[in-house]
Tab-separated table of C-alpha atoms in Angstrom:
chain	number	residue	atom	x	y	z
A	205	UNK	CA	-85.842	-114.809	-47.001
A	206	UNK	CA	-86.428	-111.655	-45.993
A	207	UNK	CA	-87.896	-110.302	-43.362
A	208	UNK	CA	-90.821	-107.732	-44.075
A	209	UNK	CA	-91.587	-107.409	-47.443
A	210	UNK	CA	-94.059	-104.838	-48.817
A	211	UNK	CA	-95.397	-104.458	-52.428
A	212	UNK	CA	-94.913	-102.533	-54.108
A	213	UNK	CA	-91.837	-100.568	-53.643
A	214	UNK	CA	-92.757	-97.708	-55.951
A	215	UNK	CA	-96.399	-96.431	-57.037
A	216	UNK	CA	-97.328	-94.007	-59.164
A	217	UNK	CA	-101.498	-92.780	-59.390
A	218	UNK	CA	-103.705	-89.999	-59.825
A	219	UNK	CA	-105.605	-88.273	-57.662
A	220	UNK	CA	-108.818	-89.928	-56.598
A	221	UNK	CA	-107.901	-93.124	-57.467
A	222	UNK	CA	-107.668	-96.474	-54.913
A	223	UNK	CA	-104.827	-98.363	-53.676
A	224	UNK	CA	-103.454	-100.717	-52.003
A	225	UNK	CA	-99.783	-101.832	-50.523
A	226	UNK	CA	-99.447	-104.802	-48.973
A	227	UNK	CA	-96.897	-106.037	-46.267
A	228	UNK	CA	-95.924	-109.484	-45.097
A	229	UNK	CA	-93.478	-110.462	-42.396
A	230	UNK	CA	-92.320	-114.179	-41.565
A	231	UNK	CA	-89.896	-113.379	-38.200
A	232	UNK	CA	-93.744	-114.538	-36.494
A	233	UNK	CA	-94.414	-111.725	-34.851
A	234	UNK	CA	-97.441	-110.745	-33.184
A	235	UNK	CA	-97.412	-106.757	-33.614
A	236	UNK	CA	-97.320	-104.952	-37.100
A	237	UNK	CA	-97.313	-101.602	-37.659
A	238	UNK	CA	-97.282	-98.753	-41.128
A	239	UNK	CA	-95.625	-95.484	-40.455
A	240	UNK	CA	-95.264	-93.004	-43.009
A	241	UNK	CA	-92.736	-90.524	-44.123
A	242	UNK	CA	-93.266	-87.591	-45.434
A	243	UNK	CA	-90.866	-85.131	-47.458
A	244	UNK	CA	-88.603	-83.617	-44.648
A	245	UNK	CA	-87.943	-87.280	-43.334
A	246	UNK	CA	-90.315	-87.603	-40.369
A	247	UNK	CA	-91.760	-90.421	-39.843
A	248	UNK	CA	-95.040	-91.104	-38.346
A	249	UNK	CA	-97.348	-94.074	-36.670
A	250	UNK	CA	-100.446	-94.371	-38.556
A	251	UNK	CA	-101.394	-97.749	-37.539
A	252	UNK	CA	-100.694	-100.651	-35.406
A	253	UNK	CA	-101.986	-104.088	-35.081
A	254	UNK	CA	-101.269	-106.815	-32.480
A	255	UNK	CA	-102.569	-110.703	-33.598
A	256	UNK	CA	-104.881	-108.910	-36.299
A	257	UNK	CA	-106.494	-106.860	-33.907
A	258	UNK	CA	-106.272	-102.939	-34.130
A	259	UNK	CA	-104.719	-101.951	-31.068
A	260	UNK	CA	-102.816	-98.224	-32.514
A	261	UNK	CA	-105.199	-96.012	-34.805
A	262	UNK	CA	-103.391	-92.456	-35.038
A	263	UNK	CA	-105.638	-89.302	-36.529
A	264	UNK	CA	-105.276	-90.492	-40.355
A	265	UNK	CA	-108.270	-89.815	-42.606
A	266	UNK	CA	-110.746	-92.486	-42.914
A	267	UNK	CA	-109.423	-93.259	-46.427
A	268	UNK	CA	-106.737	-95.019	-44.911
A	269	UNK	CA	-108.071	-98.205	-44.072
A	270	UNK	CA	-105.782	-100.846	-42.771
A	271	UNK	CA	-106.421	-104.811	-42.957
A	272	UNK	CA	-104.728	-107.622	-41.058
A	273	UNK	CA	-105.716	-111.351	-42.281
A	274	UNK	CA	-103.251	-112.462	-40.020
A	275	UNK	CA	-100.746	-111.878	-38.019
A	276	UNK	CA	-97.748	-111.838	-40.646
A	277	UNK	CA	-100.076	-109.771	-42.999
A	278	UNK	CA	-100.618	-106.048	-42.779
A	279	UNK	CA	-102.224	-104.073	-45.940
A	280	UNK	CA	-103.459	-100.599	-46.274
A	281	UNK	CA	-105.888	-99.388	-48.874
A	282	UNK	CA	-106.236	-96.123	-49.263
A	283	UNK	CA	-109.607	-94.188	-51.222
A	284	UNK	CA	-109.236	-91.254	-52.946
A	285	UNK	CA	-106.021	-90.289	-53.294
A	286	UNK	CA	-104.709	-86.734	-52.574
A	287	UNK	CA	-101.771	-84.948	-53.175
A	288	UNK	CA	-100.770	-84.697	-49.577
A	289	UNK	CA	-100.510	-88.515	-49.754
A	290	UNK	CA	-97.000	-88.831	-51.774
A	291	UNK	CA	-94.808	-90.131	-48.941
A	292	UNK	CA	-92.725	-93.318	-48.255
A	293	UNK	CA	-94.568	-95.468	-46.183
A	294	UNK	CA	-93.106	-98.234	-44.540
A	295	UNK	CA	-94.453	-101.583	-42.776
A	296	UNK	CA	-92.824	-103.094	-39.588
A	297	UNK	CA	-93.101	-105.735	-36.997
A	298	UNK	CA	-91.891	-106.090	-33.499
A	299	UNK	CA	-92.159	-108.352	-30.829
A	300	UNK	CA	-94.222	-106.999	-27.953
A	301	UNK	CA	-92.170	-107.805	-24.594
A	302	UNK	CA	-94.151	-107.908	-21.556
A	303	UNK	CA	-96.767	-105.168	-23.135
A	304	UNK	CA	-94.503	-102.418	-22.746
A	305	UNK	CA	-93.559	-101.349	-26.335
A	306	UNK	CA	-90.185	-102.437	-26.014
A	307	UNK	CA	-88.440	-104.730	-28.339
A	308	UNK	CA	-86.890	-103.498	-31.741
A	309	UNK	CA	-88.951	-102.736	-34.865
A	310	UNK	CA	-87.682	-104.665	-38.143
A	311	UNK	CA	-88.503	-102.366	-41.286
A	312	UNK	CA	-89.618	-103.012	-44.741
A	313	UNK	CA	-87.900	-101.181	-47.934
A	314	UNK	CA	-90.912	-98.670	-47.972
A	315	UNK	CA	-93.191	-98.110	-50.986
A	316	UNK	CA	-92.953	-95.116	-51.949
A	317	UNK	CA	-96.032	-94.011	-53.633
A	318	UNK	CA	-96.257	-90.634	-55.711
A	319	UNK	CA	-99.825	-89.018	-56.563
A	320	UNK	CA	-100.176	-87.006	-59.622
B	177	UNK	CA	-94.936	-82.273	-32.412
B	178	UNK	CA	-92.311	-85.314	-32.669
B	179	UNK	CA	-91.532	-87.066	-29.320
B	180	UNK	CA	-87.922	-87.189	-30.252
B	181	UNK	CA	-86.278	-84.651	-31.696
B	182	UNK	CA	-82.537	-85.359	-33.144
B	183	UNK	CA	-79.984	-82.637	-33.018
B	184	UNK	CA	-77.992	-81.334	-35.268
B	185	UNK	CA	-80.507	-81.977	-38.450
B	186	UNK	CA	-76.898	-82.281	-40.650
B	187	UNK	CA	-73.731	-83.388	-39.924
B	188	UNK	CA	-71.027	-83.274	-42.296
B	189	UNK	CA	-67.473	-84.947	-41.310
B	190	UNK	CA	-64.464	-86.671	-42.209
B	191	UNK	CA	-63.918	-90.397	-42.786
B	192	UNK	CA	-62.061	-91.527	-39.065
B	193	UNK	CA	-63.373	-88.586	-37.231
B	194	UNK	CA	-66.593	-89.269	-34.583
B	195	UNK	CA	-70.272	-88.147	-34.542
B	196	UNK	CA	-72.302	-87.399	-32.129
B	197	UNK	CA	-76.216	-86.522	-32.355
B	198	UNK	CA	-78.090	-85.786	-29.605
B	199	UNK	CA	-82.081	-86.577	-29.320
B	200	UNK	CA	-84.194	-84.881	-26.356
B	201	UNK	CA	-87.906	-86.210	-25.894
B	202	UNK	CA	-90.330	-84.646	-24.008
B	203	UNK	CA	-92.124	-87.710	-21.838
B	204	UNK	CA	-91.126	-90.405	-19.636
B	205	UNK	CA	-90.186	-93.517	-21.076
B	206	UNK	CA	-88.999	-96.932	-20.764
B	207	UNK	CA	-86.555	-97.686	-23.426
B	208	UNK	CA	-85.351	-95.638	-26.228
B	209	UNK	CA	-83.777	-96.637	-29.380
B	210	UNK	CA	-81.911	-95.657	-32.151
B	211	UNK	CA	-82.121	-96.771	-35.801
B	212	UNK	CA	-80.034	-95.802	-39.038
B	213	UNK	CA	-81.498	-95.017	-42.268
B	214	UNK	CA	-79.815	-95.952	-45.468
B	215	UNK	CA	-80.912	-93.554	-48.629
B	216	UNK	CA	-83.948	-95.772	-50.532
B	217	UNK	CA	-83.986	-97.848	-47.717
B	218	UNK	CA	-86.044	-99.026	-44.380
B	219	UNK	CA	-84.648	-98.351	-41.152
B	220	UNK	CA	-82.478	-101.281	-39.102
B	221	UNK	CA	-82.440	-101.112	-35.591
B	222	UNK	CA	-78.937	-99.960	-33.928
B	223	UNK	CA	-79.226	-100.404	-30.307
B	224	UNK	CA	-82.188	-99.963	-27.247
B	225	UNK	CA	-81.082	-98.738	-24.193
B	226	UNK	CA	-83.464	-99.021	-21.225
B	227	UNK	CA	-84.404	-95.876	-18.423
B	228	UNK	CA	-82.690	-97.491	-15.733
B	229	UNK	CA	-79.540	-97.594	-17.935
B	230	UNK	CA	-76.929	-94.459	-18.650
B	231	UNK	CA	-74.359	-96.046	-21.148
B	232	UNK	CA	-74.857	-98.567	-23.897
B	233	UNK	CA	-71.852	-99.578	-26.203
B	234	UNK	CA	-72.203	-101.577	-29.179
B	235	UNK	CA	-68.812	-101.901	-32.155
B	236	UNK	CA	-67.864	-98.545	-32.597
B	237	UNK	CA	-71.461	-97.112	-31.585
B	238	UNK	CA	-71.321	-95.557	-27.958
B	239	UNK	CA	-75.197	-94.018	-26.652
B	240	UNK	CA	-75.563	-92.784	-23.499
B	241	UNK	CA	-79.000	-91.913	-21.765
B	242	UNK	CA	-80.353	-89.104	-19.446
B	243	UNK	CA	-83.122	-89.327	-17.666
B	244	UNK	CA	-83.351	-86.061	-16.056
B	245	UNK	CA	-82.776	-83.886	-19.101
B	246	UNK	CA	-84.726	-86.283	-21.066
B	247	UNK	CA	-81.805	-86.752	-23.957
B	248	UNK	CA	-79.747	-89.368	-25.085
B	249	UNK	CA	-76.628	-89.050	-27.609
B	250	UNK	CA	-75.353	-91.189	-30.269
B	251	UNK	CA	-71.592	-91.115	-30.955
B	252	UNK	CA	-69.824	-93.212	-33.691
B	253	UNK	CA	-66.346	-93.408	-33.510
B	254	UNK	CA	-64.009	-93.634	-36.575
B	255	UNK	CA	-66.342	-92.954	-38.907
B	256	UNK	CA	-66.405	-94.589	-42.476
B	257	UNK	CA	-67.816	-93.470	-45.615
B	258	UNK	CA	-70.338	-96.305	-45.017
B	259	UNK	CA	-71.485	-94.604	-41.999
B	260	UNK	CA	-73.230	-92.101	-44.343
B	261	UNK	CA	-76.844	-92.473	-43.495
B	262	UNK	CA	-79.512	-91.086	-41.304
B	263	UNK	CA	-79.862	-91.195	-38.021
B	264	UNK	CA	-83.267	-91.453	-35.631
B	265	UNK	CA	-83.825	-92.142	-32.055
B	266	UNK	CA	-87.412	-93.489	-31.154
B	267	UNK	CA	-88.947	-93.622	-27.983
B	268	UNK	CA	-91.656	-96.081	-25.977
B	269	UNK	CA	-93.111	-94.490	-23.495
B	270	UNK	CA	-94.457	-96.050	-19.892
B	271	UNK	CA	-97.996	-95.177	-21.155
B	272	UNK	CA	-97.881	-95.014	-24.724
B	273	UNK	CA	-98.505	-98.716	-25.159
B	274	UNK	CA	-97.017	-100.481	-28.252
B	275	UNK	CA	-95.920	-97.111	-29.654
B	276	UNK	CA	-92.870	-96.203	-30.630
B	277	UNK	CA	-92.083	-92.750	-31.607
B	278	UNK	CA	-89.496	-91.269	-33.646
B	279	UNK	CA	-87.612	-87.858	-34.472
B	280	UNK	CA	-86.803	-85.986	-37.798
B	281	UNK	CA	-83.189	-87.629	-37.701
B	282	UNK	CA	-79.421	-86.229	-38.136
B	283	UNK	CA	-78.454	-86.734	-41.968
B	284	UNK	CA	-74.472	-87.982	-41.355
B	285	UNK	CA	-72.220	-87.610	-44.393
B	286	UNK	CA	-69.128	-88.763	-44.016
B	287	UNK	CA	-66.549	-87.660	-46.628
B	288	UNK	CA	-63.815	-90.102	-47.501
């Protein structure tokens, strides 16, 4: 029963190929977001969607293309993989109170995806 | 550059001594959080406190908030091996929406 789940938790590809991790959560949430973290620990917004519409779209590269089928569904695909890609990224969900980005964010395990 | 931005980077302490890591941020805001990182794993929320409040306590977790210097510190008293983690503080701003922003995090080790 958990929470957020995301798929797969490790990924290992070569440069300029396609992928795709998928995340799922079942708390029925209507925001979902993928952050990712690089190296050094920091961890970034890339993306956020609220009831499968894109509300959050940070400067990532247009090969990172997200997809939300529904609200308890949040994938990302991502073209031609570079280098500079190998991170940890995670999925999360929140509960948007009253529009004002409170509310706490509930994390997946990550997937942490290495490009060779 | 990171909204938040956690301070000191390490900390390295005994088990039953307290930590404290600080976080300044650089605009206004309406709530700001901190979450703990286990190594491998995703990050669970600790506690939120909200602008128009200067002291939050939760177990042995103590965070106080300053709105004029724009910083907020986490302390954890008696600290247990199991404490050993990392630390971030996020922050959602008035006009940043849904967004939630986070620093580079403290590393905590706490020897036994």
């Amino acid at each position: 029963d958990t929470a957020v789940s995301q798929t797969p938790k490790y990924l290992v590809t070569q440069m300029g190929n396609d992928k795709s991790i998928k995340c799922e959560q079942n708390l029925g949430h209507d925001t979902m977001y993928w952050y990712k973290q690089d190296s050094k620990k920091f961890l970034k917004i890339m993306f956020s969607y609220n009831n499968k519409e894109l509300i959050i779209n940070e400067t990532v590269p247009n090969r990172f293309s997200p997809k939300s089928p529904d609200k308890a569904h949040l994938n990302l695909h991502i073209n031609s993989l570079e280098l500079g890609d190998s991170a940890v990224y995670f999925c999360a969900s929140r509960q948007e109170v009253l529009g004002k980005g409170t509310g706490e964010l509930f994390f997946g395990e990550g997937s942490r995806l290495t490009v060779l | 550059s990171q909204q938040g931005e956690e301070d000191p980077q390490a900390l390295s302490i005994q088990e039953g001594e307290n930590a404290t890591m600080n976080c300044s941020y650089k605009t206004s805001i309406n709530n700001l959080q901190w979450y703990r990182q286990n190594s491998g794993r995703g990050l669970v929320h600790l506690i939120l406190i909200r602008s128009n409040e200067r002291e939050k306590h939760s177990g042995r977790l103590r965070v106080t908030l300053d709105t004029s210097k724009k910083s907020s510190s986490l302390l954890i008293t008696a600290s247990r091996a199991a404490d050993t983690a990392s630390y971030f503080c996020a922050t959602g701003g008035v006009a940043a929406g849904n967004k939630l922003t986070f620093g580079g995090g403290t590393r905590v080790l706490v020897k036994p």
